[in-house]
Every structure is written in C-alpha cells, then in structure tokens.
Short mmCIF file of C-alpha atoms in Angstrom, two decimals:
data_model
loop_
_atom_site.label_atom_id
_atom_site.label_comp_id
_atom_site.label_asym_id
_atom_site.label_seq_id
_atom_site.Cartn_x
_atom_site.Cartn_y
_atom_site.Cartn_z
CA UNK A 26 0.00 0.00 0.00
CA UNK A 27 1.25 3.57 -0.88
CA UNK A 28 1.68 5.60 1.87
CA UNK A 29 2.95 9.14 1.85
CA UNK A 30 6.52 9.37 3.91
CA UNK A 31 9.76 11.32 4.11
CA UNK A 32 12.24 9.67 3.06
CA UNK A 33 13.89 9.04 6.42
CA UNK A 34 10.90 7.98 8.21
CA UNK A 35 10.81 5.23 4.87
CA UNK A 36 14.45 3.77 6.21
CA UNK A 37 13.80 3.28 9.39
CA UNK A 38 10.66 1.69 8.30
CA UNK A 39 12.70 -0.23 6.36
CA UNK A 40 15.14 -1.07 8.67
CA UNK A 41 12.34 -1.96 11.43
CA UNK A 42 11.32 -4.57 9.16
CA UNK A 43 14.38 -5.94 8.41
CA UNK A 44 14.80 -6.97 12.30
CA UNK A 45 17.88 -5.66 13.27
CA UNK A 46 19.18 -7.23 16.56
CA UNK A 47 21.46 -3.75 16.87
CA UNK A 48 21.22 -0.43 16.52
CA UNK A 49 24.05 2.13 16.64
CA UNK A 50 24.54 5.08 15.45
CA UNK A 51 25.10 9.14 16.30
CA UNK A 52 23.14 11.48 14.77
CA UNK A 53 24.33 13.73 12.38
CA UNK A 54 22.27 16.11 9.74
CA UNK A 55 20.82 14.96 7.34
CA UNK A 56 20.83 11.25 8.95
CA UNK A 57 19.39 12.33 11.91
CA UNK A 58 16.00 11.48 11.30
CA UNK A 59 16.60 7.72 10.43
CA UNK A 60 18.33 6.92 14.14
CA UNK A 61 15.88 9.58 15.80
CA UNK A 62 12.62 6.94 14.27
CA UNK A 63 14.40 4.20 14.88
CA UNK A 64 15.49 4.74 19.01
CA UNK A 65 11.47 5.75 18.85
CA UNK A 66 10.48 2.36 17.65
CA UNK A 67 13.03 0.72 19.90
CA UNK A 68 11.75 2.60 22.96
CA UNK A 69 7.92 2.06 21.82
CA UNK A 70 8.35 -1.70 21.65
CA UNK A 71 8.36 -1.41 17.88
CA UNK A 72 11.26 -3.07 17.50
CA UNK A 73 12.89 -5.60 18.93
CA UNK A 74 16.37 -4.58 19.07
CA UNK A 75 19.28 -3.19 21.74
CA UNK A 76 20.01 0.37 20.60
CA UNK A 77 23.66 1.50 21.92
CA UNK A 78 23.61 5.20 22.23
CA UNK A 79 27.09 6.45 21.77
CA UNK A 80 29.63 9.52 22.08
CA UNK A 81 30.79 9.09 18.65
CA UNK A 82 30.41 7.93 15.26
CA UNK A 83 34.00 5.98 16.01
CA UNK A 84 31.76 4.54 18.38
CA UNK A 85 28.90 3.95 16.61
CA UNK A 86 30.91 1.48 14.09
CA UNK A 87 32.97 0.12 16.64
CA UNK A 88 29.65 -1.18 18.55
CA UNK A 89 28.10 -2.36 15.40
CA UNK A 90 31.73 -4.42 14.18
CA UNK A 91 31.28 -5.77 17.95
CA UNK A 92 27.80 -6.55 17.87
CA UNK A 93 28.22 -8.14 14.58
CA UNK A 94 31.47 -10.22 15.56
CA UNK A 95 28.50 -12.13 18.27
CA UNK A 96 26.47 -13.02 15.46
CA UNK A 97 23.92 -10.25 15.54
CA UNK A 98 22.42 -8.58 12.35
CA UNK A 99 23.20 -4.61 12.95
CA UNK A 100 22.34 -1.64 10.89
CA UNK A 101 23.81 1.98 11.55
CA UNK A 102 23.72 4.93 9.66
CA UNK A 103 25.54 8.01 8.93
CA UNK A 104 26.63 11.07 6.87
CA UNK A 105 29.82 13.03 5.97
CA UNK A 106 32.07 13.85 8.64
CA UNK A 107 30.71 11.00 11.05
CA UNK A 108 31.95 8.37 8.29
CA UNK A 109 35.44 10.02 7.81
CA UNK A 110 34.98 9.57 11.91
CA UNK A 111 34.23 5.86 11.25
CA UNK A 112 37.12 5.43 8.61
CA UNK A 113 39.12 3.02 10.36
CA UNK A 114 36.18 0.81 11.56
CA UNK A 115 34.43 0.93 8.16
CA UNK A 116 38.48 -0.73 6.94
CA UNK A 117 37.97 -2.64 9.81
CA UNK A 118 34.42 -3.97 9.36
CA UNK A 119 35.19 -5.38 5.53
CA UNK A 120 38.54 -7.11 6.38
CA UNK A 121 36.76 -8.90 9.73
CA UNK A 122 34.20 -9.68 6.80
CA UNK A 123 30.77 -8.91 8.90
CA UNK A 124 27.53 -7.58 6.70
CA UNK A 125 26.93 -4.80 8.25
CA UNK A 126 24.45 -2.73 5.84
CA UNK A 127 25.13 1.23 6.51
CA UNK A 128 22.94 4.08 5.31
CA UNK A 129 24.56 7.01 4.57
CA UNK A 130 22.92 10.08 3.58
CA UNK A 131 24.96 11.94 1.43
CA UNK A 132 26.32 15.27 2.40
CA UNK A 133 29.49 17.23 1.23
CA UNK A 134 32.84 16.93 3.43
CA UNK A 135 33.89 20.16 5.21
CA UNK A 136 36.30 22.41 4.79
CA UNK A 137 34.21 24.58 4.11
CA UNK A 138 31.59 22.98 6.42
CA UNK A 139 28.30 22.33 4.47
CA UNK A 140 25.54 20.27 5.31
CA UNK A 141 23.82 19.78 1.86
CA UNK A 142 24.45 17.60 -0.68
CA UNK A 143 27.00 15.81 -2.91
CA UNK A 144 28.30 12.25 -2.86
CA UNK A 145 32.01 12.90 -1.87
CA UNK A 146 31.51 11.03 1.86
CA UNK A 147 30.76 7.60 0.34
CA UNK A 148 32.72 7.84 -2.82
CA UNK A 149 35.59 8.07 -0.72
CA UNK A 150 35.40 5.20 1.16
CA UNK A 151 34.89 3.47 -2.53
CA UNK A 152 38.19 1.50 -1.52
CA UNK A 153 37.18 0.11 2.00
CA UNK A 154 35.65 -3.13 1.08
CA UNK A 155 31.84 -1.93 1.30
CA UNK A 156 29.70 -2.43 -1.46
CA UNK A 157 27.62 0.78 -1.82
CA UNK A 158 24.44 0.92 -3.82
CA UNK A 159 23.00 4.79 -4.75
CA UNK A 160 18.93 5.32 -4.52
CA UNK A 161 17.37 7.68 -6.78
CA UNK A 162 13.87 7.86 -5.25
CA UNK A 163 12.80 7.28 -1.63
CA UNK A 164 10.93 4.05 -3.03
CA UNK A 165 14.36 2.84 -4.41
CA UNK A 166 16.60 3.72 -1.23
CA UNK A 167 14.15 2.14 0.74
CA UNK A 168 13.88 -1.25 -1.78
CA UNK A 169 17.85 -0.81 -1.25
CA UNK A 170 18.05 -2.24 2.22
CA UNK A 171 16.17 -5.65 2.23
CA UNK A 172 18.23 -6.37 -0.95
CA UNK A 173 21.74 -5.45 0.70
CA UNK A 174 21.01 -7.47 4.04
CA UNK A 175 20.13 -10.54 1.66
CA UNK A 176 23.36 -10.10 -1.09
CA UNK A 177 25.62 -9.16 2.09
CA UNK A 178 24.56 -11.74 4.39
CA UNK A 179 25.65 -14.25 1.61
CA UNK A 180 28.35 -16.84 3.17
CA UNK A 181 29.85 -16.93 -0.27
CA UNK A 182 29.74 -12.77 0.34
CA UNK A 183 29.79 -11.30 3.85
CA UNK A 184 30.66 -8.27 2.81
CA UNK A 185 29.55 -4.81 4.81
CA UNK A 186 27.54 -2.63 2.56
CA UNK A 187 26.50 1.20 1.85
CA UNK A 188 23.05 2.35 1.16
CA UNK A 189 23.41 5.60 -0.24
CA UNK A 190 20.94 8.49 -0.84
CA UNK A 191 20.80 11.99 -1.39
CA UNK A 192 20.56 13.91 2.01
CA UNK A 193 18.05 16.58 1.71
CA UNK A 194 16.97 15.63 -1.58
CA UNK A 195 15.92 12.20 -0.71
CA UNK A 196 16.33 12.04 3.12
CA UNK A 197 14.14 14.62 3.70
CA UNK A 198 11.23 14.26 0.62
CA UNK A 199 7.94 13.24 0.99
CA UNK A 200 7.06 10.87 -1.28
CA UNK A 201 4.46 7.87 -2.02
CA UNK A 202 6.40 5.00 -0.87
CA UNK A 203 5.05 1.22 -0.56
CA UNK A 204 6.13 -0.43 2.19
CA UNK A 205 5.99 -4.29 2.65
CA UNK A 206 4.72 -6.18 5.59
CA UNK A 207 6.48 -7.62 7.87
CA UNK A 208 5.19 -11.43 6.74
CA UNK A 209 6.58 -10.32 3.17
CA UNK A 210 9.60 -9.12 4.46
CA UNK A 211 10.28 -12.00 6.84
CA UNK A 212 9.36 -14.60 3.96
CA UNK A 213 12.35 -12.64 1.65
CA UNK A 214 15.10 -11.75 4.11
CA UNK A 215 15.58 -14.96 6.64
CA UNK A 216 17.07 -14.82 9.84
CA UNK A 217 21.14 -14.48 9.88
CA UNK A 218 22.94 -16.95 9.98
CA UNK A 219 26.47 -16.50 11.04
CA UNK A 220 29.52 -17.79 9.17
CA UNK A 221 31.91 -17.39 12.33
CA UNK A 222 30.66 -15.77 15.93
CA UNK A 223 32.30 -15.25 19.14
CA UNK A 224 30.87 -17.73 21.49
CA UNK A 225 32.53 -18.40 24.98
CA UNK A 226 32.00 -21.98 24.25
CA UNK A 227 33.73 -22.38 20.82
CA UNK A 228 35.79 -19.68 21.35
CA UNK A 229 37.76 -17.56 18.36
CA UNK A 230 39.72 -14.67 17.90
CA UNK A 231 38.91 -12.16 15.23
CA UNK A 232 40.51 -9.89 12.64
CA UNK A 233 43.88 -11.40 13.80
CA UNK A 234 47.36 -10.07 13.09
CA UNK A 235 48.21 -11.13 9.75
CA UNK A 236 51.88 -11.59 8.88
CA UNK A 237 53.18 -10.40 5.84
CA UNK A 238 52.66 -13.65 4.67
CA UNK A 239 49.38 -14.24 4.93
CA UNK A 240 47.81 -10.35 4.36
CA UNK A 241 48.38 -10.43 0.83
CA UNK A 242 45.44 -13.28 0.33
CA UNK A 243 43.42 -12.08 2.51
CA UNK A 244 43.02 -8.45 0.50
CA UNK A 245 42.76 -10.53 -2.23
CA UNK A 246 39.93 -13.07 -0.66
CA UNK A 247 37.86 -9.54 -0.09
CA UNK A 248 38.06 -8.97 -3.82
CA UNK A 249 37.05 -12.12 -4.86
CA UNK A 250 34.02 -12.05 -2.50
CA UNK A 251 32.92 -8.29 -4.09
CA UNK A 252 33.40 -10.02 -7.52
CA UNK A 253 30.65 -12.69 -6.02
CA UNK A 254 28.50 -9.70 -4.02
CA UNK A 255 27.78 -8.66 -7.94
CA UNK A 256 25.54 -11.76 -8.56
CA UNK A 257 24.62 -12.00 -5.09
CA UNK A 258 22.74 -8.39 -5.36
CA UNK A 259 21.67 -9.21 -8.84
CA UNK A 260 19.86 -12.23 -7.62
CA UNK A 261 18.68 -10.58 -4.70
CA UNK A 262 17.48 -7.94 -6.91
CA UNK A 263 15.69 -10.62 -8.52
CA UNK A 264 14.33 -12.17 -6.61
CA UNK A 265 12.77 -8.85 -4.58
CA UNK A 266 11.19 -8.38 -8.20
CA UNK A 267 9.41 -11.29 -8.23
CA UNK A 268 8.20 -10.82 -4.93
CA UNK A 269 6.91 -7.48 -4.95
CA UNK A 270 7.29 -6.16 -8.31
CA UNK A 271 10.47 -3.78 -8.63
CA UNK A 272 12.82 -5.50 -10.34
CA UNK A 273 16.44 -4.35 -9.22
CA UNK A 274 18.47 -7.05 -10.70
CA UNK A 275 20.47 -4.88 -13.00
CA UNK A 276 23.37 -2.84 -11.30
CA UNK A 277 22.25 0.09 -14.03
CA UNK A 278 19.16 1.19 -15.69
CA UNK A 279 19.24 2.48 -18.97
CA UNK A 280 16.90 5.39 -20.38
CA UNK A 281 16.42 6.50 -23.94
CA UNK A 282 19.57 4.50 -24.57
CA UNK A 283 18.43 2.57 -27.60
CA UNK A 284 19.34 5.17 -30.23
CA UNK A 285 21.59 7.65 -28.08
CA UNK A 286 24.62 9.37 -29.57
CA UNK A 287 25.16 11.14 -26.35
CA UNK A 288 25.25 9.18 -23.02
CA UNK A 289 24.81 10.77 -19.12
CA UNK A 290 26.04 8.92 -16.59
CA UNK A 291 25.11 9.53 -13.30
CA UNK A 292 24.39 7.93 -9.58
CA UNK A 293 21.48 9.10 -7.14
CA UNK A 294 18.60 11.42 -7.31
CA UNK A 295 20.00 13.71 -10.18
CA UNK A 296 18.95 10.90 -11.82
CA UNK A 297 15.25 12.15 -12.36
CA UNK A 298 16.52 15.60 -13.86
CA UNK A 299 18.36 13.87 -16.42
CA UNK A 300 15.76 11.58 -17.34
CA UNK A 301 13.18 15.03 -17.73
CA UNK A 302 15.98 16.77 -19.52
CA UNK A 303 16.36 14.09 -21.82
CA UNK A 304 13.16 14.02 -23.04
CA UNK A 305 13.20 17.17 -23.49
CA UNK A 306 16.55 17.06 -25.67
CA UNK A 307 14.69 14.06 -27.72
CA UNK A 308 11.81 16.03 -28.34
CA UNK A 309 14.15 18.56 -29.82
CA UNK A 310 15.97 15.53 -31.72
CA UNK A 311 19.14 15.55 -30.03
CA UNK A 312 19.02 11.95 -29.22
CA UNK A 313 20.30 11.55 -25.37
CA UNK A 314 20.17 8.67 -22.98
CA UNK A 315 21.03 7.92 -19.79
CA UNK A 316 22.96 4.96 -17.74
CA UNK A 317 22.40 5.43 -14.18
CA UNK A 318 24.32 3.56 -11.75
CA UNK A 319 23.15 1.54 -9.30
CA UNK A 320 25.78 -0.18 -8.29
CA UNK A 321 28.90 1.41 -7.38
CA UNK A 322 30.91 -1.15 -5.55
CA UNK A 323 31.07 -3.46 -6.68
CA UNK A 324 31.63 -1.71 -9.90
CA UNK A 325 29.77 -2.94 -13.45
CA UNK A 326 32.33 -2.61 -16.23
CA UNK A 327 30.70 -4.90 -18.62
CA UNK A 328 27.19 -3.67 -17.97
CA UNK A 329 27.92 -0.24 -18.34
CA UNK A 330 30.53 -0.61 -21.52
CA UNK A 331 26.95 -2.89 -23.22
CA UNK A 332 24.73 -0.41 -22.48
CA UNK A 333 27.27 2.71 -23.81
CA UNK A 334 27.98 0.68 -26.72
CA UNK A 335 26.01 2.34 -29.47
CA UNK A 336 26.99 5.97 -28.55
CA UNK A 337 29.34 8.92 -29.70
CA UNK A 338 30.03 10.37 -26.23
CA UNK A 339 29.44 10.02 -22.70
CA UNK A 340 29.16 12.87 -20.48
CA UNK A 341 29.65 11.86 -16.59
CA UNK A 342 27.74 13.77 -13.90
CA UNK A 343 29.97 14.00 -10.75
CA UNK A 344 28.88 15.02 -7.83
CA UNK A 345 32.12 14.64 -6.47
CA UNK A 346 35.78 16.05 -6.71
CA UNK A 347 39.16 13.08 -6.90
CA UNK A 348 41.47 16.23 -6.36
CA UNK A 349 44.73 16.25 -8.51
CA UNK A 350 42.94 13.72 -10.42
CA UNK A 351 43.41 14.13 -14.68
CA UNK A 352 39.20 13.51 -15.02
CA UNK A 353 38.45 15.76 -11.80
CA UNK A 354 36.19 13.20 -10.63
CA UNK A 355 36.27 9.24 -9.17
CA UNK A 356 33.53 7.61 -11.44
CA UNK A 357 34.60 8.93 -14.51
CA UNK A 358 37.73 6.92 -14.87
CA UNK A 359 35.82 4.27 -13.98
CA UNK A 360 33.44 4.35 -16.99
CA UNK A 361 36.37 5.32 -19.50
CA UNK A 362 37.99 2.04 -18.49
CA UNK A 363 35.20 -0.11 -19.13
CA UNK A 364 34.49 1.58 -22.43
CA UNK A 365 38.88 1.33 -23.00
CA UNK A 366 39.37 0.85 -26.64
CA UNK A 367 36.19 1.65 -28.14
CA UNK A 368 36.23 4.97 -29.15
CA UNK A 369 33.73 6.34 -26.99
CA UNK A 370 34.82 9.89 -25.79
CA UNK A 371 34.26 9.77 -21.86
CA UNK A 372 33.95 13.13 -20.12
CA UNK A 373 33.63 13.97 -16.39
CA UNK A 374 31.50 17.18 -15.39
CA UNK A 375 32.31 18.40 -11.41
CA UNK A 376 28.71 19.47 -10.56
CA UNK A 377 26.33 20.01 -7.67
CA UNK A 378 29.20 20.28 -5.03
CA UNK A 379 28.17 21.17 -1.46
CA UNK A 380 24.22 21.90 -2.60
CA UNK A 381 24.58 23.61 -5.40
CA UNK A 382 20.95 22.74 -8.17
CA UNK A 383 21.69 21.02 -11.08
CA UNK A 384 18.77 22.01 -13.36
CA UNK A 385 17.59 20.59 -16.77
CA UNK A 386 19.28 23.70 -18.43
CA UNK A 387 22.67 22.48 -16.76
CA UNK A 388 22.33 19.10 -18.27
CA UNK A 389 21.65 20.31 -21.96
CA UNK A 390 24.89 22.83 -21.45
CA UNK A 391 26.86 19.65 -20.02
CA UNK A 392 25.55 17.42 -23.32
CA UNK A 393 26.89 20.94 -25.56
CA UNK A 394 30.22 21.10 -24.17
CA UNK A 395 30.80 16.87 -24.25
CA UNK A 396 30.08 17.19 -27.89
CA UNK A 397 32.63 19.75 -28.38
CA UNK A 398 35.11 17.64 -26.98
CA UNK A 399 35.11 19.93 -23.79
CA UNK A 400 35.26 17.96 -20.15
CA UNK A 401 36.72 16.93 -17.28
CA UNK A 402 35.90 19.83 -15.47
CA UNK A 403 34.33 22.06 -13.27
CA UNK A 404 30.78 22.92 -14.52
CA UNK A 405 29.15 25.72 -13.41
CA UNK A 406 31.91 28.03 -11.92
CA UNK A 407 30.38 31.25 -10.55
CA UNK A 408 33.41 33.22 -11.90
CA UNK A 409 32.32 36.23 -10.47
CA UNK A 410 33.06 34.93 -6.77
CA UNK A 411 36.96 33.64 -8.09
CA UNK B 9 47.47 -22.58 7.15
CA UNK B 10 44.42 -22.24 5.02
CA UNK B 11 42.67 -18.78 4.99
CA UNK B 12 39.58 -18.15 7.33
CA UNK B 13 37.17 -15.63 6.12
CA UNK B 14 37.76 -12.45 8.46
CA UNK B 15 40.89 -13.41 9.68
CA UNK B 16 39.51 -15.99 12.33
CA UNK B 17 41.49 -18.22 14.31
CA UNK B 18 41.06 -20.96 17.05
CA UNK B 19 42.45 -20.24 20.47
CA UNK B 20 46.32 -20.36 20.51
CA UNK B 21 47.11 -20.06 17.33
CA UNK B 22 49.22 -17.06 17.40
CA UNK B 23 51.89 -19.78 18.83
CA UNK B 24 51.65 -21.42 15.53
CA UNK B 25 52.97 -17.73 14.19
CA UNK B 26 56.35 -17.34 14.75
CA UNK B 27 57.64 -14.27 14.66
CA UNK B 28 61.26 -14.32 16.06
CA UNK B 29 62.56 -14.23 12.01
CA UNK B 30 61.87 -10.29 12.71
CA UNK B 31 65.03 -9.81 14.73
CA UNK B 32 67.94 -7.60 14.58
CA UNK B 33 68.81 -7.81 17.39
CA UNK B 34 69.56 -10.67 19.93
CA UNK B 35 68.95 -10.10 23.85
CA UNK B 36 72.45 -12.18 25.73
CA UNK B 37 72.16 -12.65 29.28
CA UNK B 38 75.01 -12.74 31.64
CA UNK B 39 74.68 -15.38 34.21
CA UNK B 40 77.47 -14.00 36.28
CA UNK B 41 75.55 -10.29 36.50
CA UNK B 42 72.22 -11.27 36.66
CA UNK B 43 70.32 -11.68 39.38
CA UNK B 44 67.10 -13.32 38.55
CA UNK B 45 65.24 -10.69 39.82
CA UNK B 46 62.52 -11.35 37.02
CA UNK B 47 61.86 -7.90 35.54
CA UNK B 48 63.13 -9.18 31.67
CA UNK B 49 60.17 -11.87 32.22
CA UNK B 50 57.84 -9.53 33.28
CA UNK B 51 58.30 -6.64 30.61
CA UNK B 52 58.78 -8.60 27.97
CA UNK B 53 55.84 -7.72 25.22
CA UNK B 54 56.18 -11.62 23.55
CA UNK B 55 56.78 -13.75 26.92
CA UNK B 56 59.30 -14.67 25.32
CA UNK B 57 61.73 -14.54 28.49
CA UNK B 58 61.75 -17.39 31.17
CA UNK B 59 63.42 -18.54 34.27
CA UNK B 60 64.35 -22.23 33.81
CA UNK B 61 66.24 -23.60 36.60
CA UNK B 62 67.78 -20.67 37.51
CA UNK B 63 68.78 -19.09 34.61
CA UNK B 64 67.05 -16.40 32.38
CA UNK B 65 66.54 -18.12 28.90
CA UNK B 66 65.16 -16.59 25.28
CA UNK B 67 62.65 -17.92 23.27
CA UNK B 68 64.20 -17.34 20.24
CA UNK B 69 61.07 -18.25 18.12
CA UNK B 70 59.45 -15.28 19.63
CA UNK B 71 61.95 -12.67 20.50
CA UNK B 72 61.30 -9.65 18.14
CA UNK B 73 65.00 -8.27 19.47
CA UNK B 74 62.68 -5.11 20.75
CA UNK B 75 65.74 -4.63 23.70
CA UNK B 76 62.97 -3.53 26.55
CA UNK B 77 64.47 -6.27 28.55
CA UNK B 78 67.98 -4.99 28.07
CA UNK B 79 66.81 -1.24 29.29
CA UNK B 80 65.13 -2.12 31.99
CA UNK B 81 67.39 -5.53 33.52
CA UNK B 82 69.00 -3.20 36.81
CA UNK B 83 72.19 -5.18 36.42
CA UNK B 84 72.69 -4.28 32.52
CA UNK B 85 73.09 -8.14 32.70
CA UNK B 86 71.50 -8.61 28.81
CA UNK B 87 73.41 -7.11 25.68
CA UNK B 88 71.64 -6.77 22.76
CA UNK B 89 74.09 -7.96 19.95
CA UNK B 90 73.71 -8.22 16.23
CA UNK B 91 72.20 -11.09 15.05
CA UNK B 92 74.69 -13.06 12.36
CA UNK B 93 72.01 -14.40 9.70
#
C-alpha cells in the first residue's frame, strides 16, 4: 500500500522490518532522522532490538563491528564527517568480513563545512571493502536495504555494505512509498545466519594479526568475494522483483539508450533531472540517454561498456571532486575504463558540489560542451566569486 | 594454514605464528651479573623470556629483538648484539 513518507521515516521503516538485533549510530544532519525513528520504535516496543547510544560515530561502528562479531544482524547509519569519523572501523568492518548494511545520507565533506548535498563522503570510502548501492527515489533507497542485508549476508559474500541516498533531496522528501509487511519481508530476508561468531563456548579470535605472509590473500579473498556480491545483489534484486514487483536485478538502468549518440552517466537522485531533460533534448531531436548507476561497488564494467555501446560520447555527472585527479572526478575513470578501446569519448563534469541545483538547463549545457570535446571539469563556476 | 574468512582463528594459534625471524637484534644474558630478579620476564611484550632452573633463557622463536628487557634488567646483565644471519 502507498503511503505518503519522508524519506527518512521510509528507512527506518525499512530497517524496522528488516529486524535488526542492533542499533548504533550518532546522529548527524541529514541522517538524523533515520536513528531519531528508529530509538522511537526501539523505545515504543516497535522493535525488537538493543540500541547502543554512543559519544561518537568511532563509536557507533565500533559497537556495530562488535555486535556483529556475536552473530547479531546490525544496521547503523551516517553522513559526511561521522563516516570520515568511522574510517578506520568501516576498513575494519570489511577485512573482519561482517555484513553490516550502513545508510549514509549523502552530504558534502567540510572544509568549508556544508551540510547539503553531494556524494564525496561515500565515494571516498569506494576502496574500504563496502559495497555501496545509490537510490534515486525514496521508493528505491528504501527497496535498497532488504536487498543489501540478503546479497551481504551471503556466506559466499559477507561483505559490509553502503546504502546511499541523497541527504536533503531524498532524506528529507515526501514521497508515495510502498512499504511491505512484515510477513513479506520476513518470507524474503531470513534470519542471519552467522559464518563465524564469538561464542565463549567455541571460542575464536577475530581480525587477527596477519603476517606479511598471509595479508596479501586475505586483501585478495575480499576482492574475490565483491566479484561474487555482484551476482549475489543481482539475484537478490531478482528475486525482490518477483516478490513485490520492482525488479532491481540490473546494477544500471538504462533510459532513452536505444538510439543515443550522447550518453549521461550519473548515480542518485540527479537521476530524475536527467531523465526530464532528456526528453526534453529528444523532443528537440538531439538523441540523449542515460545509464544510471546503481551499483557502485562493486563496480559494473561490462554492464555499463553494453549499455554505452552504441553511442558517440558520454558525459559523466559527478557530484564529487578526486582532487589532482586528470578527469576531476572518481567515477569517470571508472566508466572510460570499461568503455577502453572503443572509441567512446568519456567526459567527467564536477557538478552540484556542497548543494549547489543542477537544473535541466545544466544538463543540456553539459551534453553541448561533451560534444565539443570539452570535459573533465568544473561545470558551473560562478566566476564572479573567483 | 588455510585462509579463514575475516581473519579468524582458534584459540592459541598465534603460537603457531612465529615471529622471532623479525630480529635484529639478539637479547644475551650474563649469568654471572644477573640476578634473577625477574623484571626481563615480566616486561617482555612476547613472553618470550623465562626462568628455567635458575637461569634467564630466550625464546628465540618469539623474540622480536625489541631490547625492553635490556633497558630495563637493573644489572645491565643482557646485551643486545647483532644477530649473524
């Protein structure tokens, strides 16, 4: 049943029904409202869970990884500054291999301190180990979690994952959002099981010392076991589609991209402006299309270089800065190696930092100056303020 | 050993790991200085020091060559030498 929800209030909702055993987390904007529904819920008798109020977002992860180590399933959730808080645990969290799922709602990092909007907190943790999976409506970020507690729990997976949304945009929309029942839910998502838990009567030690010559293969077994999260949350995907009807077993979606000369690429909620810009652009026969990402980690090379077969030139939306780095931005590269040798001229566009709108009239400027061979840079420069 | 997913381990099986190929350096006691009074044992970070029938002996296997039991032995009965490899 369609309800009408902000986004927010959707995740914990979300989350409730996913029956977390722990809770952790420290609110910080635009998160906030996730953990401030969720202790509600806990203290209401909504949901059955322990929820560890803590100091810190250090803390918050640390309690989850601990949590998680006894065989609990744990959810936490974050933004910004309180993930570059949690840096080492998130490290920490992938390597002990426990599926934590994460939601982060995306806000720029500080200096200068902004609370709004871009996808630079999650982007650079890209390297941790997490898988991380980008929402473009509130319906989608909210599909998002039962599928990444079912890939990550995997015993051919455990892997920790991301479930990432626009803050603001997303986190604090209202939108029509169907939420399952806890009988569907319970039917999809089983209890966890845990591969390896610390149990005074078998007892273990965890994320040992590893010698030189063992570390090596165990960086290695991570990799191996994102490589395997890829079908994991593809069949997960599926398998959520047959249940309720929203298919996410693809890691992209592809729009207009049949015919397209030019190609967007993009990850989140700027989705939906593209998709209305393009069909404006095809109405004025500039045939456009867009791949939007689903999947960031693991990454999709050979979906993404299928679907951007067919076209001239790809034009990626960042909403993100790699400083120092030749494209400007950290998915770029990405998409110009999985299109390497084809032709395709791959562009990155630095937009949307810190808040700033990305309209319809950006996009069509964006599409102008990829087909003039003009990118990997900053769009949108207020000159006047350099 | 085969891999364990997380790094996991049964009890006592950082014994299995030995990590004395680290050293440098080599702690050498001399009998005729020391006089047991057991503060090598205690500060060592590897237990790797022992008193066996009265006489302070290295667990080479696990001696890292760190030298805290040198600096803090009140007789300056231990040397730390250069390990010939």
């Amino acid at each position: 049943m369609l309800q009408i929800m902000e986004g927010s209030h959707a995740v914990a909702e979300a989350v409730r029904l996913c029956r977390p055993e722990v809770v952790s987390a420290y609110p910080i904007t635009p998160q906030t409202h996730i953990v401030e529904r969720l202790a509600e819920m806990v203290a209401d008798g909504d949901l059955d869970a322990e929820y560890i109020c803590v100091e810190s977002e250090f803390s918050a992860l640390s309690a989850c990884l601990g949590s998680s180590a006894a065989g609990s399933r744990v959810y936490s959730a974050t933004s910004s500054q309180g993930l570059m808080l949690m840096a080492e645990v998130v490290f920490n969290v992938a390597g002990m291999r426990q599926p934590i799922i994460m939601s982060i709602a995306n806000r720029a990092l500080g200096a200068p301190l902004s609370i709004w909007n871009d996808q630079q907190d999650s982007l650079s943790l890209r390297d941790s180990g997490w898988f991380q999976l980008y929402g473009e409506d509130v319906q989608e970020m909210t599909d998002q979690h039962f599928i990444a507690y079912k890939a990550a729990e995997r015993h051919d997976v455990l892997l920790p994952g991301f479930v990432c949304f626009d803050g603001f945009i997303l986190s604090h929309t209202y939108e029509p959002v169907d939420i399952p029942t806890q009988e569907e839910i319970d039917a999809y998502l089983p209890k966890y099981v845990p591969y390896n838990m610390l149990d005074a009567k078998n007892p273990i030690s965890m994320g040992m010392y590893a010698t030189p010559e063992y570390y090596h293969e165990f960086r290695y077994e991570i990799d191996r076991a994102m490589d395997r999260c890829a079908t994991a949350l593809s069949e997960a995907g599926k398998e959520f589609g047959e249940m309720f009807g929203r298919d996410y077993s693809e890691h992209i979606e592809s729009y207009r991209m049949d015919d397209a000369d030019i190609a967007f690429v993009a990850l989140g909620s700027l989705c939906g402006t593209v998709k209305d810009a393009i069909d404006e652009m095809r109405a004025d026969g500039i045939k456009a299309g867009l791949v939007k990402i689903r999947t960031y980690r693991p990454f999709p090379k050979n979906d993404i270089a299928k679907a951007l077969a067919g076209v001239a030139t790809v034009a990626v939306l960042e909403k993100n800065i790699s400083i120092g780095s030749a494209m400007k931005g950290a998915v770029g590269p990405e998409v110009l190696h999985a299109l390497n040798g084809t032709g395709i001229s791959v562009y990155s566009y630095v937009t949307g930092l810190g808040g700033r709108d990305i309209r319809k009239k950006d996009i069509r400027n964006i599409a102008e100056l990829a087909v003039k061979g003009e990118g990997d840079m900053f769009y949108g420069l207020r000159e006047e303020v350099l | 050993m085969a891999l364990r997913i997380g790094c996991c381990a049964p009890p006592g099986k950082a014994c299995d790991n030995k990590t004395g190929s680290w050293r440098v350096f080599l702690p050498v006691v001399d009998p005729e200085t020391c006089t047991l009074c057991g503060n090598c044992v205690l500060i060592c970070p590897e237990t790797a020091m022992e008193e066996v029938e009265g006489k302070i002996v290295v667990d080479l296997d696990y001696c890292k060559g760190c030298g805290l039991c040198a600096e803090e032995c009140p007789t300056d009965a231990i040397a730390m030498e250069l390990e010939e490899k």
